Tab-separated table of C-alpha atoms and ligand atoms in Angstrom:
chain	number	residue	atom	x	y	z
I	95	MET	CA	13.912	-22.718	3.206
I	96	LYS	CA	12.621	-20.110	0.612
I	97	ILE	CA	11.359	-16.659	1.479
I	98	VAL	CA	10.578	-13.845	-0.716
I	99	MET	CA	11.893	-10.797	1.371
I	100	LYS	CA	9.491	-6.565	0.535
I	101	PHE	CA	12.231	-4.055	1.630
I	102	GLY	CA	9.619	-1.007	1.357
I	103	GLY	CA	10.073	2.788	0.486
I	104	THR	CA	11.399	3.431	4.676
I	105	SER	CA	13.755	0.306	4.079
I	106	VAL	CA	15.632	1.965	1.277
I	107	GLY	CA	14.979	5.947	2.307
I	108	THR	CA	18.646	6.336	2.511
I	109	GLY	CA	22.523	5.004	0.645
I	110	GLN	CA	23.139	3.788	4.351
I	111	ASN	CA	20.338	1.765	4.924
I	112	ILE	CA	20.466	-0.275	1.016
I	113	ARG	CA	23.475	-1.513	2.755
I	114	HIS	CA	22.088	-2.810	5.459
I	115	VAL	CA	19.387	-4.411	3.450
I	116	ALA	CA	22.169	-6.055	1.485
I	117	ASP	CA	23.864	-7.427	3.899
I	118	LEU	CA	20.666	-8.248	5.565
I	119	VAL	CA	20.186	-10.034	1.503
I	120	THR	CA	23.335	-11.812	2.397
I	121	LYS	CA	23.182	-13.366	6.006
I	122	TYR	CA	20.353	-15.387	5.658
I	123	ALA	CA	21.045	-16.129	1.342
I	124	ASN	CA	24.155	-17.212	3.343
I	125	ASP	CA	22.987	-19.550	5.870
I	126	ASP	CA	21.354	-21.952	2.727
I	127	CYS	CA	18.045	-19.593	2.373
I	128	LYS	CA	17.085	-19.694	-0.671
I	129	VAL	CA	15.785	-15.581	-1.197
I	130	VAL	CA	14.023	-14.094	-3.466
I	131	VAL	CA	14.349	-9.821	-2.968
I	132	VAL	CA	11.358	-7.405	-3.358
I	133	ILE	CA	12.194	-3.400	-3.320
I	134	SER	CA	9.604	-0.493	-3.396
I	135	ALA	CA	10.831	2.830	-4.420
I	136	LEU	CA	13.271	4.924	-2.016
I	137	ALA	CA	11.135	6.695	0.261
I	138	GLY	CA	9.037	10.140	-0.838
I	139	VAL	CA	10.272	9.396	-4.428
I	140	THR	CA	6.917	7.735	-5.671
I	141	ASN	CA	5.193	10.664	-3.439
I	142	LYS	CA	6.599	12.810	-5.839
I	143	LEU	CA	6.148	11.619	-9.005
I	144	VAL	CA	2.385	11.653	-8.521
I	145	GLU	CA	3.521	15.826	-7.691
I	146	VAL	CA	5.220	15.802	-10.945
I	147	ALA	CA	2.952	13.709	-12.845
I	148	GLU	CA	0.322	16.094	-11.854
I	149	GLN	CA	2.103	19.858	-12.712
I	150	ALA	CA	3.518	18.272	-16.320
I	151	LYS	CA	0.043	18.248	-17.138
I	152	LYS	CA	-0.976	21.629	-16.658
I	153	SER	CA	2.428	22.164	-18.623
I	154	ASP	CA	4.110	22.991	-15.956
I	155	GLU	CA	7.673	22.422	-17.318
I	156	LYS	CA	9.734	24.530	-15.182
I	157	HIS	CA	9.052	22.605	-12.234
I	158	ILE	CA	9.883	19.099	-14.043
I	159	ASP	CA	13.162	20.168	-14.158
I	160	GLU	CA	14.108	21.179	-10.526
I	161	PHE	CA	12.415	17.451	-9.973
I	162	ILE	CA	14.061	15.250	-12.108
I	163	LYS	CA	17.427	17.299	-10.994
I	164	GLU	CA	16.995	16.319	-7.500
I	165	LEU	CA	15.950	12.653	-8.779
I	166	LEU	CA	18.999	12.651	-9.824
I	167	GLN	CA	21.167	13.863	-6.954
I	168	LYS	CA	19.422	11.386	-5.013
I	169	HIS	CA	19.729	8.637	-6.345
I	170	GLN	CA	23.789	9.422	-7.208
I	171	ALA	CA	23.990	9.767	-3.003
I	172	ALA	CA	21.844	6.184	-2.649
I	173	ILE	CA	24.460	5.260	-5.480
I	174	GLU	CA	28.093	5.691	-3.386
I	175	THR	CA	27.000	5.677	-0.139
I	176	ALA	CA	24.774	1.648	-0.655
I	177	ILE	CA	27.861	0.817	-3.358
I	178	THR	CA	31.445	0.635	-2.709
I	179	SER	CA	33.108	-1.325	-5.709
I	180	THR	CA	33.637	1.686	-8.341
I	181	THR	CA	32.876	-0.676	-11.658
I	182	LEU	CA	29.323	-1.329	-9.917
I	183	GLN	CA	28.509	2.210	-8.881
I	184	THR	CA	29.738	3.364	-13.249
I	185	GLU	CA	27.556	0.450	-14.189
I	186	VAL	CA	24.555	1.380	-11.536
I	187	SER	CA	24.495	5.048	-12.407
I	188	GLN	CA	24.283	4.608	-15.791
I	189	ILE	CA	21.682	2.605	-15.765
I	190	THR	CA	20.138	5.553	-12.788
I	191	GLU	CA	20.772	8.309	-16.020
I	192	LYS	CA	19.602	6.179	-18.415
I	193	THR	CA	15.979	5.369	-16.327
I	194	ILE	CA	15.766	9.281	-15.536
I	195	ALA	CA	16.558	10.146	-19.050
I	196	GLU	CA	13.238	8.467	-20.238
I	197	LEU	CA	11.495	9.872	-17.276
I	198	GLU	CA	11.697	13.002	-18.216
I	199	LYS	CA	10.578	12.580	-22.323
I	200	VAL	CA	8.528	10.754	-20.991
I	201	LEU	CA	7.433	14.862	-18.100
I	202	THR	CA	7.465	16.338	-21.771
I	203	GLY	CA	5.616	14.193	-23.340
I	204	ILE	CA	2.919	14.648	-21.365
I	205	CYS	CA	3.176	18.297	-20.798
I	206	TYR	CA	2.223	19.365	-24.523
I	207	VAL	CA	-0.646	17.122	-24.483
I	208	GLY	CA	-1.271	18.696	-21.127
I	209	GLU	CA	-3.206	15.060	-21.344
I	210	LEU	CA	-2.425	12.535	-17.932
I	211	THR	CA	-4.592	9.236	-17.799
I	212	PRO	CA	-4.229	6.262	-15.462
I	213	LYS	CA	-1.469	4.215	-18.651
I	214	SER	CA	0.472	7.028	-18.410
I	215	LYS	CA	0.417	7.904	-14.893
I	216	ASP	CA	0.919	4.597	-14.067
I	217	TYR	CA	3.883	5.016	-16.186
I	218	VAL	CA	5.337	7.840	-14.526
I	219	LEU	CA	4.813	6.700	-11.202
I	220	SER	CA	7.006	2.693	-12.471
I	221	PHE	CA	9.998	4.883	-11.995
I	222	GLY	CA	11.245	5.239	-8.320
I	223	GLU	CA	11.139	1.099	-9.117
I	224	ARG	CA	12.743	0.953	-11.633
I	225	LEU	CA	15.195	3.430	-9.761
I	226	SER	CA	15.705	2.340	-6.638
I	227	THR	CA	16.054	-1.612	-7.089
I	228	PRO	CA	19.312	-1.426	-9.933
I	229	ILE	CA	20.937	0.503	-7.215
I	230	VAL	CA	19.651	-2.709	-3.618
I	231	TRP	CA	21.386	-5.087	-6.896
I	232	GLY	CA	24.388	-3.092	-6.602
I	233	ALA	CA	24.327	-3.581	-3.075
I	234	ILE	CA	24.594	-6.990	-2.896
I	235	GLU	CA	26.660	-8.254	-6.038
I	236	ASP	CA	28.410	-6.000	-4.283
I	237	HIS	CA	29.684	-8.282	-1.379
I	238	ASN	CA	29.648	-10.969	-3.969
I	239	VAL	CA	26.895	-12.704	-4.173
I	240	GLU	CA	25.283	-14.019	-7.320
I	241	THR	CA	22.535	-11.919	-7.916
I	242	GLN	CA	20.084	-10.209	-10.741
I	243	TRP	CA	17.592	-8.033	-10.713
I	244	PHE	CA	14.187	-8.019	-12.657
I	245	THR	CA	11.245	-5.632	-13.417
I	246	GLY	CA	7.908	-7.414	-12.088
I	247	LYS	CA	6.692	-7.149	-15.958
I	248	GLU	CA	10.437	-8.510	-16.707
I	249	ALA	CA	10.440	-11.111	-13.393
I	250	GLY	CA	6.369	-12.697	-15.037
I	251	ILE	CA	4.362	-10.443	-13.572
I	252	VAL	CA	0.748	-10.107	-15.963
I	253	THR	CA	-1.982	-7.871	-14.262
I	254	ASP	CA	-5.853	-7.041	-16.243
I	255	SER	CA	-5.740	-3.127	-18.199
I	256	ASN	CA	-6.865	-1.706	-14.315
I	257	PHE	CA	-4.368	1.069	-13.916
I	258	GLY	CA	-3.484	1.912	-10.570
I	259	GLU	CA	-5.408	-0.947	-9.088
I	260	ALA	CA	-3.685	-3.785	-11.553
I	261	ASP	CA	-4.412	-7.480	-10.411
I	262	PRO	CA	-2.565	-10.420	-11.221
I	263	LEU	CA	-3.739	-13.304	-13.740
I	264	MET	CA	-2.399	-15.238	-11.597
I	265	ASN	CA	-1.980	-18.581	-12.895
I	266	TYR	CA	-0.828	-17.451	-16.166
I	267	THR	CA	2.539	-14.780	-13.785
I	268	SER	CA	2.713	-18.354	-11.921
I	269	HIS	CA	3.771	-20.116	-15.052
I	270	LEU	CA	5.794	-17.739	-15.964
I	271	ILE	CA	7.800	-16.653	-13.023
I	272	GLN	CA	8.109	-20.056	-12.490
I	273	GLU	CA	10.219	-20.170	-15.690
I	274	ARG	CA	12.253	-17.039	-14.751
I	275	LEU	CA	12.675	-16.630	-11.603
I	276	GLY	CA	12.182	-20.638	-10.860
I	277	PRO	CA	15.807	-22.038	-12.495
I	278	LEU	CA	17.671	-19.257	-10.808
I	279	LEU	CA	16.605	-19.828	-7.519
I	280	GLU	CA	18.053	-23.479	-7.642
I	281	LYS	CA	21.310	-22.157	-8.529
I	282	GLY	CA	21.637	-20.628	-5.997
I	283	VAL	CA	21.517	-16.484	-7.143
I	284	ILE	CA	19.385	-13.991	-6.026
I	285	PRO	CA	16.590	-12.032	-8.316
I	286	VAL	CA	15.814	-9.253	-7.200
I	287	VAL	CA	12.253	-7.576	-8.826
I	288	THR	CA	11.138	-3.933	-8.647
I	289	GLY	CA	8.203	-3.718	-5.886
I	290	TYR	CA	4.637	-2.750	-7.423
I	291	ILE	CA	4.659	-2.108	-11.027
I	292	ALA	CA	3.697	-4.862	-13.729
I	293	ALA	CA	2.245	-4.732	-16.993
I	294	ASN	CA	-0.744	-5.836	-19.512
I	295	GLN	CA	-0.646	-8.574	-21.087
I	296	ASP	CA	0.128	-6.175	-23.961
I	297	GLY	CA	3.040	-5.091	-22.481
I	298	VAL	CA	1.808	-1.932	-21.391
I	299	VAL	CA	3.417	-0.998	-17.380
I	300	THR	CA	0.465	-1.558	-14.770
I	301	THR	CA	0.243	-1.004	-11.156
I	302	VAL	CA	-1.282	-2.684	-8.251
I	303	GLY	CA	-1.578	0.423	-6.103
I	304	ARG	CA	-0.425	2.000	-3.846
I	305	GLY	CA	1.266	0.551	-1.318
I	306	GLY	CA	1.826	-2.245	-3.434
I	307	SER	CA	5.201	-3.618	-3.534
I	308	ASP	CA	3.629	-5.832	-0.806
I	309	TYR	CA	1.292	-7.097	-3.217
I	310	THR	CA	4.315	-8.088	-4.964
I	311	ALA	CA	5.888	-9.457	-2.617
I	312	THR	CA	3.225	-12.757	-1.783
I	313	ILE	CA	2.241	-13.461	-5.635
I	314	LEU	CA	5.754	-13.730	-6.434
I	315	GLY	CA	5.560	-15.867	-2.772
I	316	VAL	CA	3.001	-18.310	-3.854
I	317	ALA	CA	4.106	-18.778	-8.228
I	318	LEU	CA	7.704	-19.905	-5.963
I	319	GLN	CA	5.603	-21.643	-2.793
I	320	ALA	CA	7.991	-19.542	-1.209
I	321	ASP	CA	8.071	-20.936	2.652
I	322	GLU	CA	7.182	-17.979	4.066
I	323	VAL	CA	6.795	-14.412	2.475
I	324	TRP	CA	8.316	-11.742	5.095
I	325	ILE	CA	7.822	-7.728	4.669
I	326	TRP	CA	10.823	-5.288	6.255
I	327	THR	CA	9.889	-2.167	7.572
I	328	ASP	CA	10.564	0.628	10.206
I	329	VAL	CA	8.460	-0.452	12.808
I	330	ASP	CA	8.485	-4.251	14.623
I	331	GLY	CA	5.232	-4.911	13.147
I	332	ILE	CA	1.717	-4.730	12.979
I	333	MET	CA	0.801	-2.705	16.387
I	334	THR	CA	-2.245	-2.093	18.464
I	335	THR	CA	-2.442	1.294	16.372
I	336	ASP	CA	-0.102	3.903	14.529
I	337	PRO	CA	3.224	4.069	16.606
I	338	LYS	CA	3.411	7.237	14.901
I	339	ILE	CA	-0.088	7.852	16.500
I	340	VAL	CA	1.011	6.062	20.124
I	341	PRO	CA	4.275	5.923	20.916
I	342	ALA	CA	3.415	3.467	23.480
I	343	ALA	CA	1.513	1.137	20.772
I	344	ARG	CA	2.675	-3.029	20.981
I	345	MET	CA	3.526	-5.641	17.782
I	346	LEU	CA	1.002	-7.750	17.979
I	347	PRO	CA	2.839	-11.459	17.484
I	348	GLN	CA	0.200	-13.271	15.618
I	349	LEU	CA	-2.908	-12.507	13.316
I	350	SER	CA	-5.234	-14.568	11.155
I	351	TYR	CA	-4.858	-13.270	6.742
I	352	GLN	CA	-8.841	-12.239	8.015
I	353	GLU	CA	-7.437	-9.750	10.379
I	354	ALA	CA	-4.848	-8.758	9.151
I	355	ALA	CA	-6.086	-7.636	6.107
I	356	GLU	CA	-9.167	-5.930	7.773
I	357	MET	CA	-6.852	-3.220	9.218
I	358	ALA	CA	-5.131	-2.712	6.453
I	359	ILE	CA	-8.461	-2.210	4.505
I	360	PHE	CA	-8.553	0.416	7.763
I	361	GLY	CA	-4.749	2.820	7.391
I	362	ALA	CA	-2.986	0.653	8.887
I	363	LYS	CA	-0.475	1.270	6.330
I	364	ALA	CA	1.607	-1.650	7.013
I	365	MET	CA	0.447	-4.151	4.720
I	366	HIS	CA	-0.865	-3.353	1.875
I	367	PRO	CA	-4.847	-5.005	1.604
I	368	ARG	CA	-4.942	-7.072	-0.901
I	369	ALA	CA	-2.025	-8.731	-1.138
I	370	LEU	CA	-3.180	-10.525	1.530
I	371	GLU	CA	-5.583	-12.286	-0.627
I	372	PRO	CA	-3.203	-15.426	-3.261
I	373	VAL	CA	-0.958	-16.032	0.490
I	374	SER	CA	-4.673	-16.956	1.830
I	375	LYS	CA	-5.663	-19.178	-0.440
I	376	GLU	CA	-2.697	-21.314	-0.535
I	377	ASN	CA	-1.979	-21.001	3.915
I	378	ILE	CA	1.566	-19.081	3.079
I	379	PRO	CA	2.561	-17.446	6.179
I	380	VAL	CA	3.361	-13.321	5.974
I	381	ARG	CA	5.992	-12.218	8.662
I	382	ILE	CA	5.830	-8.266	9.444
I	383	ARG	CA	9.128	-8.006	10.905
I	384	SER	CA	11.418	-4.226	11.291
I	385	ILE	CA	14.779	-4.072	9.756
I	386	PHE	CA	16.060	-2.004	12.864
I	387	LYS	CA	15.272	-5.450	15.192
I	388	PRO	CA	16.142	-8.421	12.787
I	389	GLU	CA	16.796	-10.820	16.156
I	390	ASN	CA	12.416	-10.136	16.604
I	391	PRO	CA	10.680	-12.308	15.124
I	392	GLY	CA	8.406	-9.339	14.169
I	393	THR	CA	4.147	-10.066	14.019
I	394	LEU	CA	3.647	-13.860	11.906
I	395	ILE	CA	-0.259	-13.484	9.594
I	396	THR	CA	-1.494	-16.945	9.764
I	397	LYS	CA	-5.079	-18.599	8.913
I	398	GLU	CA	-5.899	-18.597	12.491
I	399	PRO	CA	-6.307	-15.656	15.099
I	400	ASP	CA	-4.637	-15.783	18.066
I	401	ALA	CA	-5.744	-18.519	20.808
I	402	LYS	CA	-4.219	-17.004	23.522
I	403	VAL	CA	-6.155	-12.922	22.543
I	404	LYS	CA	-9.832	-13.552	24.058
I	405	GLU	CA	-9.951	-9.984	24.434
I	406	ALA	CA	-12.513	-7.781	22.147
I	407	VAL	CA	-10.706	-4.728	20.463
I	408	LYS	CA	-6.855	-5.415	18.934
I	409	ALA	CA	-5.804	-2.709	17.111
I	410	VAL	CA	-7.410	0.542	16.172
I	411	ALA	CA	-6.863	3.197	12.806
I	412	MET	CA	-6.979	6.019	11.568
I	413	ILE	CA	-7.466	7.027	7.562
I	414	PRO	CA	-6.570	9.962	6.741
I	415	ASP	CA	-7.493	11.721	3.140
I	416	VAL	CA	-11.349	10.689	2.955
I	417	ALA	CA	-14.560	12.654	2.972
I	418	MET	CA	-17.878	12.642	3.753
I	419	LEU	CA	-21.034	12.496	0.633
I	420	TYR	CA	-24.621	12.880	1.469
I	421	VAL	CA	-27.381	12.345	-0.742
I	422	SER	CA	-30.214	13.227	-0.238
I	423	GLY	CA	-34.063	13.722	-1.824
I	424	ALA	CA	-37.358	12.660	-0.817
I	425	GLY	CA	-37.753	10.867	-3.941
I	426	MET	CA	-36.014	8.310	-2.695
I	427	VAL	CA	-38.353	7.154	-0.136
I	428	GLY	CA	-40.143	4.295	-0.464
I	429	ALA	CA	-39.100	4.012	-4.093
I	430	PRO	CA	-37.000	0.863	-5.516
I	431	GLY	CA	-33.866	1.477	-7.234
I	432	SER	CA	-33.149	4.619	-5.653
I	433	TYR	CA	-29.677	3.710	-3.729
I	434	ALA	CA	-29.344	1.647	-6.982
I	435	LYS	CA	-28.869	4.425	-9.333
I	436	VAL	CA	-26.505	6.136	-6.808
I	437	PHE	CA	-24.514	3.844	-7.072
I	438	ASP	CA	-24.490	3.099	-10.387
I	439	VAL	CA	-23.809	6.312	-11.133
I	440	LEU	CA	-20.512	6.522	-8.779
I	441	GLY	CA	-19.597	2.841	-10.251
I	442	LYS	CA	-19.720	4.084	-13.648
I	443	ASN	CA	-17.286	6.854	-12.780
I	444	ASN	CA	-14.833	4.414	-10.880
I	445	ILE	CA	-15.077	6.445	-7.077
I	446	ASN	CA	-14.645	3.566	-4.483
I	447	VAL	CA	-16.867	3.935	-1.531
I	448	MET	CA	-15.757	3.336	1.596
I	449	MET	CA	-18.346	3.319	3.564
I	450	ILE	CA	-22.108	3.262	3.302
I	451	SER	CA	-24.750	4.517	5.994
I	452	ALA	CA	-28.314	4.837	5.256
I	453	ALA	CA	-31.025	6.260	7.293
I	454	ALA	CA	-33.835	4.180	8.308
I	455	SER	CA	-36.528	7.512	6.410
I	456	GLU	CA	-34.529	6.366	3.286
I	457	GLY	CA	-34.380	10.244	3.218
I	458	ASN	CA	-30.688	10.234	2.656
I	459	ILE	CA	-27.356	7.852	2.706
I	460	SER	CA	-23.797	9.240	3.469
I	461	MET	CA	-21.030	7.947	2.039
I	462	VAL	CA	-17.358	7.926	2.923
I	463	ILE	CA	-14.507	8.701	-0.334
I	464	ARG	CA	-10.957	9.240	-0.731
I	465	ARG	CA	-11.230	13.135	-0.548
I	466	ALA	CA	-8.451	13.412	-3.639
I	467	ILE	CA	-11.963	12.463	-5.707
I	468	LEU	CA	-14.815	14.081	-4.179
I	469	GLY	CA	-14.558	16.847	-6.709
I	470	ARG	CA	-15.615	14.641	-9.275
I	471	ALA	CA	-17.711	12.417	-7.001
I	472	ILE	CA	-20.301	15.676	-6.122
I	473	SER	CA	-20.283	16.822	-9.952
I	474	THR	CA	-20.388	12.627	-11.324
I	475	LEU	CA	-24.079	13.075	-9.020
I	476	GLU	CA	-25.533	16.132	-9.380
I	477	ILE	CA	-24.733	15.620	-13.779
I	478	ALA	CA	-26.575	12.696	-13.406
I	479	LEU	CA	-29.700	12.767	-10.361
I	480	LEU	CA	-30.333	15.858	-10.113
I	481	ASP	CA	-32.234	16.351	-12.152
I	482	ARG	CA	-36.697	17.198	-12.691
I	483	SER	CA	-37.331	13.660	-11.129
I	484	GLY	CA	-36.665	14.749	-7.928
I	485	LEU	CA	-34.848	11.468	-6.521
I	486	VAL	CA	-31.878	13.325	-5.488
I	487	SER	CA	-32.433	16.998	-3.550
I	488	GLU	CA	-29.562	17.401	-2.817
I	489	VAL	CA	-25.672	16.775	-2.976
I	490	SER	CA	-23.790	17.810	-0.485
I	491	ALA	CA	-19.802	16.759	1.419
I	492	GLU	CA	-17.732	17.338	4.388
I	493	ASP	CA	-13.965	17.253	3.032
I	494	ASP	CA	-12.030	17.438	7.043
I	495	VAL	CA	-12.886	14.677	7.913
I	496	ALA	CA	-11.560	11.263	9.084
I	497	VAL	CA	-12.691	7.220	9.538
I	498	ILE	CA	-11.608	5.347	13.130
I	499	ALA	CA	-11.769	1.520	12.664
I	500	VAL	CA	-11.506	-0.284	16.323
I	501	MET	CA	-11.406	-4.046	15.378
I	502	GLY	CA	-10.891	-7.144	16.722
I	503	ALA	CA	-11.816	-10.820	15.373
I	504	ASN	CA	-13.547	-11.451	19.192
I	505	MET	CA	-15.697	-8.804	19.081
I	506	LYS	CA	-17.906	-11.157	17.158
I	507	GLY	CA	-20.430	-11.328	19.802
I	508	THR	CA	-18.764	-9.621	22.162
I	509	LEU	CA	-21.604	-7.641	23.734
I	510	GLY	CA	-21.075	-4.151	24.703
I	511	VAL	CA	-18.136	-3.109	22.791
I	512	ALA	CA	-19.988	-0.911	20.955
I	513	SER	CA	-20.768	0.943	24.371
I	514	LYS	CA	-17.795	1.450	25.154
I	515	ILE	CA	-15.347	2.679	21.888
I	516	PHE	CA	-19.030	5.929	21.828
I	517	ALA	CA	-18.944	5.926	25.238
I	518	THR	CA	-15.249	6.810	25.151
I	519	VAL	CA	-15.301	9.298	22.589
I	520	ALA	CA	-18.470	11.731	23.990
I	521	LYS	CA	-16.089	11.402	27.486
I	522	LYS	CA	-14.132	13.569	24.732
I	523	GLY	CA	-16.844	15.941	23.900
I	524	ILE	CA	-16.441	14.795	20.374
I	525	ASN	CA	-18.826	14.553	18.089
I	526	ILE	CA	-19.764	11.425	15.833
I	527	ARG	CA	-20.643	11.908	12.701
I	528	MET	CA	-21.843	9.040	11.135
I	529	ILE	CA	-21.096	4.986	12.042
I	530	ALA	CA	-20.924	1.495	10.295
I	531	GLN	CA	-20.076	-1.844	10.537
I	532	GLY	CA	-19.298	-4.886	8.488
I	533	SER	CA	-21.548	-7.881	8.177
I	534	SER	CA	-17.326	-10.120	9.213
I	535	GLU	CA	-18.549	-8.552	13.136
I	536	LEU	CA	-15.023	-7.704	12.623
I	537	ASN	CA	-14.866	-3.990	13.147
I	538	ILE	CA	-16.557	-0.823	13.947
I	539	SER	CA	-15.420	2.294	12.560
I	540	PHE	CA	-17.062	5.653	12.485
I	541	VAL	CA	-16.348	8.993	11.207
I	542	VAL	CA	-14.620	11.636	13.486
I	543	LYS	CA	-14.111	15.129	12.267
I	544	GLU	CA	-9.972	14.572	11.138
I	545	LYS	CA	-8.730	17.439	13.807
I	546	ASP	CA	-10.604	14.565	16.076
I	547	GLY	CA	-9.047	11.757	15.007
I	548	ALA	CA	-5.267	11.241	16.631
I	549	ALA	CA	-7.464	12.237	19.920
I	550	VAL	CA	-9.163	9.368	19.665
I	551	VAL	CA	-7.287	7.141	18.698
I	552	LYS	CA	-5.401	7.900	21.084
I	553	ALA	CA	-8.264	7.338	24.086
I	554	ILE	CA	-9.354	4.433	22.320
I	555	HIS	CA	-6.079	2.901	22.860
I	556	ASP	CA	-6.063	3.778	26.535
I	557	GLU	CA	-9.857	2.736	26.680
I	558	PHE	CA	-8.988	-0.663	26.210
I	559	SER	CA	-5.779	-0.569	27.020
I	560	LEU	CA	-4.242	-2.497	24.634
I	561	ASP	CA	-0.483	-1.695	25.472
I	562	LYS	CA	-0.069	-3.397	27.692
I	563	ILE	CA	-2.934	-6.391	27.041
U	41	LIG	P1	7.214	1.089	4.250
U	41	LIG	O1	8.056	1.261	3.163
U	41	LIG	O2	7.913	0.059	4.397
U	41	LIG	O3	5.899	0.311	2.872
U	41	LIG	P2	5.207	1.997	5.406
U	41	LIG	O4	4.673	3.784	5.304
U	41	LIG	O5	3.812	1.599	4.033
U	41	LIG	O6	6.458	0.740	4.988
U	41	LIG	O7	3.740	1.289	6.055
U	41	LIG	C1	4.974	1.648	7.599
U	41	LIG	C2	3.900	2.649	8.455
U	41	LIG	O8	3.452	2.111	8.716
U	41	LIG	C3	4.825	2.346	9.878
U	41	LIG	O9	5.829	3.704	9.432
U	41	LIG	C4	3.914	3.514	11.228
U	41	LIG	O10	3.655	4.694	10.539
U	41	LIG	C5	2.703	3.276	10.096
U	41	LIG	N1	1.324	2.317	10.377
U	41	LIG	C6	-0.004	2.741	10.223
U	41	LIG	N2	-0.432	2.217	11.393
U	41	LIG	C7	0.210	0.667	11.416
U	41	LIG	C8	-0.195	-0.348	12.393
U	41	LIG	N3	-1.846	-0.569	12.859
U	41	LIG	N4	1.359	-1.037	12.602
U	41	LIG	C9	2.753	-0.860	12.777
U	41	LIG	N5	2.379	0.008	11.436
U	41	LIG	C10	1.853	1.207	10.881
U	42	LIG	N1	6.623	2.308	-4.607
U	42	LIG	C1	5.143	2.407	-4.117
U	42	LIG	C2	4.546	3.522	-3.182
U	42	LIG	O1	4.734	4.316	-3.137
U	42	LIG	C3	4.982	1.385	-3.436
U	42	LIG	C4	5.212	0.862	-2.568
U	42	LIG	O2	6.311	1.600	-1.182
U	42	LIG	O3	5.090	-0.752	-2.021
U	42	LIG	O4	3.182	3.518	-3.003
U	43	LIG	MG1	4.163	0.290	2.250
């Protein structure tokens, strides 16, 4: 068997967990598996890098010193617990110190210019994986197996230049990966690759989107024609809802690529939304499984949905940190191309719209976008559209909302699902702010106040008995 195994930040959060990961990897490698390992940043590190990059942009040098010290301590502690050989410890410590010194220079540079471009932000964010991966490599090497570590760029992942959400140039990437990792695998060497980061054709560092180590794993899986891609994480698999909201959430043993992708897009964090694209084309199965229960098979994602499951609703998810944006104006009524103007302005300014609903009166459009870009979206629309033409007369927003998405392949053609969902929300006395249903009919999504989000998820999970099916 040839398997690409990805370990997320939650799996490599501490030195002890890293040791456990190295034990798992070597167990499979000794069982005659050809294993490729993909590693995320230690839990929380990428978020911290985002924060410190923003502080650097504001020329806040004080925080950089503190951050660098903490980062070094965190990784040194992990090295000491994860690796027993002192020679290896020293080797990995030296890599860590050198990498952190480079990061410090980059952050200081951002401080001086006071500018953080998508390109420089990707460079900063790449350090999480550049620091975690050598430690995991050291812990595997500690088991006396042959292993070698690579950055995504060194492994051969070449992307477009869409910094922050880059996509691989798959043909070229496959060729390079086969050339660089293929022969090692044949010799029984375990390649350990940084997740999330790659490079464009000019060799400039890119990232494939937050949570993107899953994507790195499926890219490698396709390039190397793996038998399966395994995403190891801290929960049993893909669940009927986030177990942190509903502890009774149940693991879903099987999902189709389309169902799992839909769940990922609508907030089930266990999977990166674009990660299933490359594997679904090649029909390579993906498994989501728990590092704490390696004996469990986890969730298997393949082409077909589980034929045994007849229920319409399979899962419910909440997307926090979003905002609703309203654009209204009598000038939009009966004016062909008016919606196009609104979306053109947003598109050209790189503002992604997650959900849309427009009234039949044509006088207003509601949209859901990420909360972090709300300010920019409002000002962009105001500048571009609030002119004397009268097309748009008001741009307003609500920033304390969440999207709830209810999903399942059998919702297609099942009557009464929507009415049952909305009756459940109404019974709780909670107001629905907006509704949308994609043409795939795989999900119904709606917007509620964020403070009500968890209660709505629980109520729907209960109403459809998702913990029991
Ligand atoms: P990793 O670090 O392994 O990539 P993530 O934090 O990205 O882990 O994803 C795993 C987390 O996703 C879980 O701890 C869980 O709280 C959350 N989650 C949200 N919705 C779901 C779901 N439907 N199924 C499984 N996990 C979910
Ligand atoms: N470290 C990256 C992130 O936090 C990628 C990942 O964890 O998959 O987004
Ligand atoms: Mg993840």
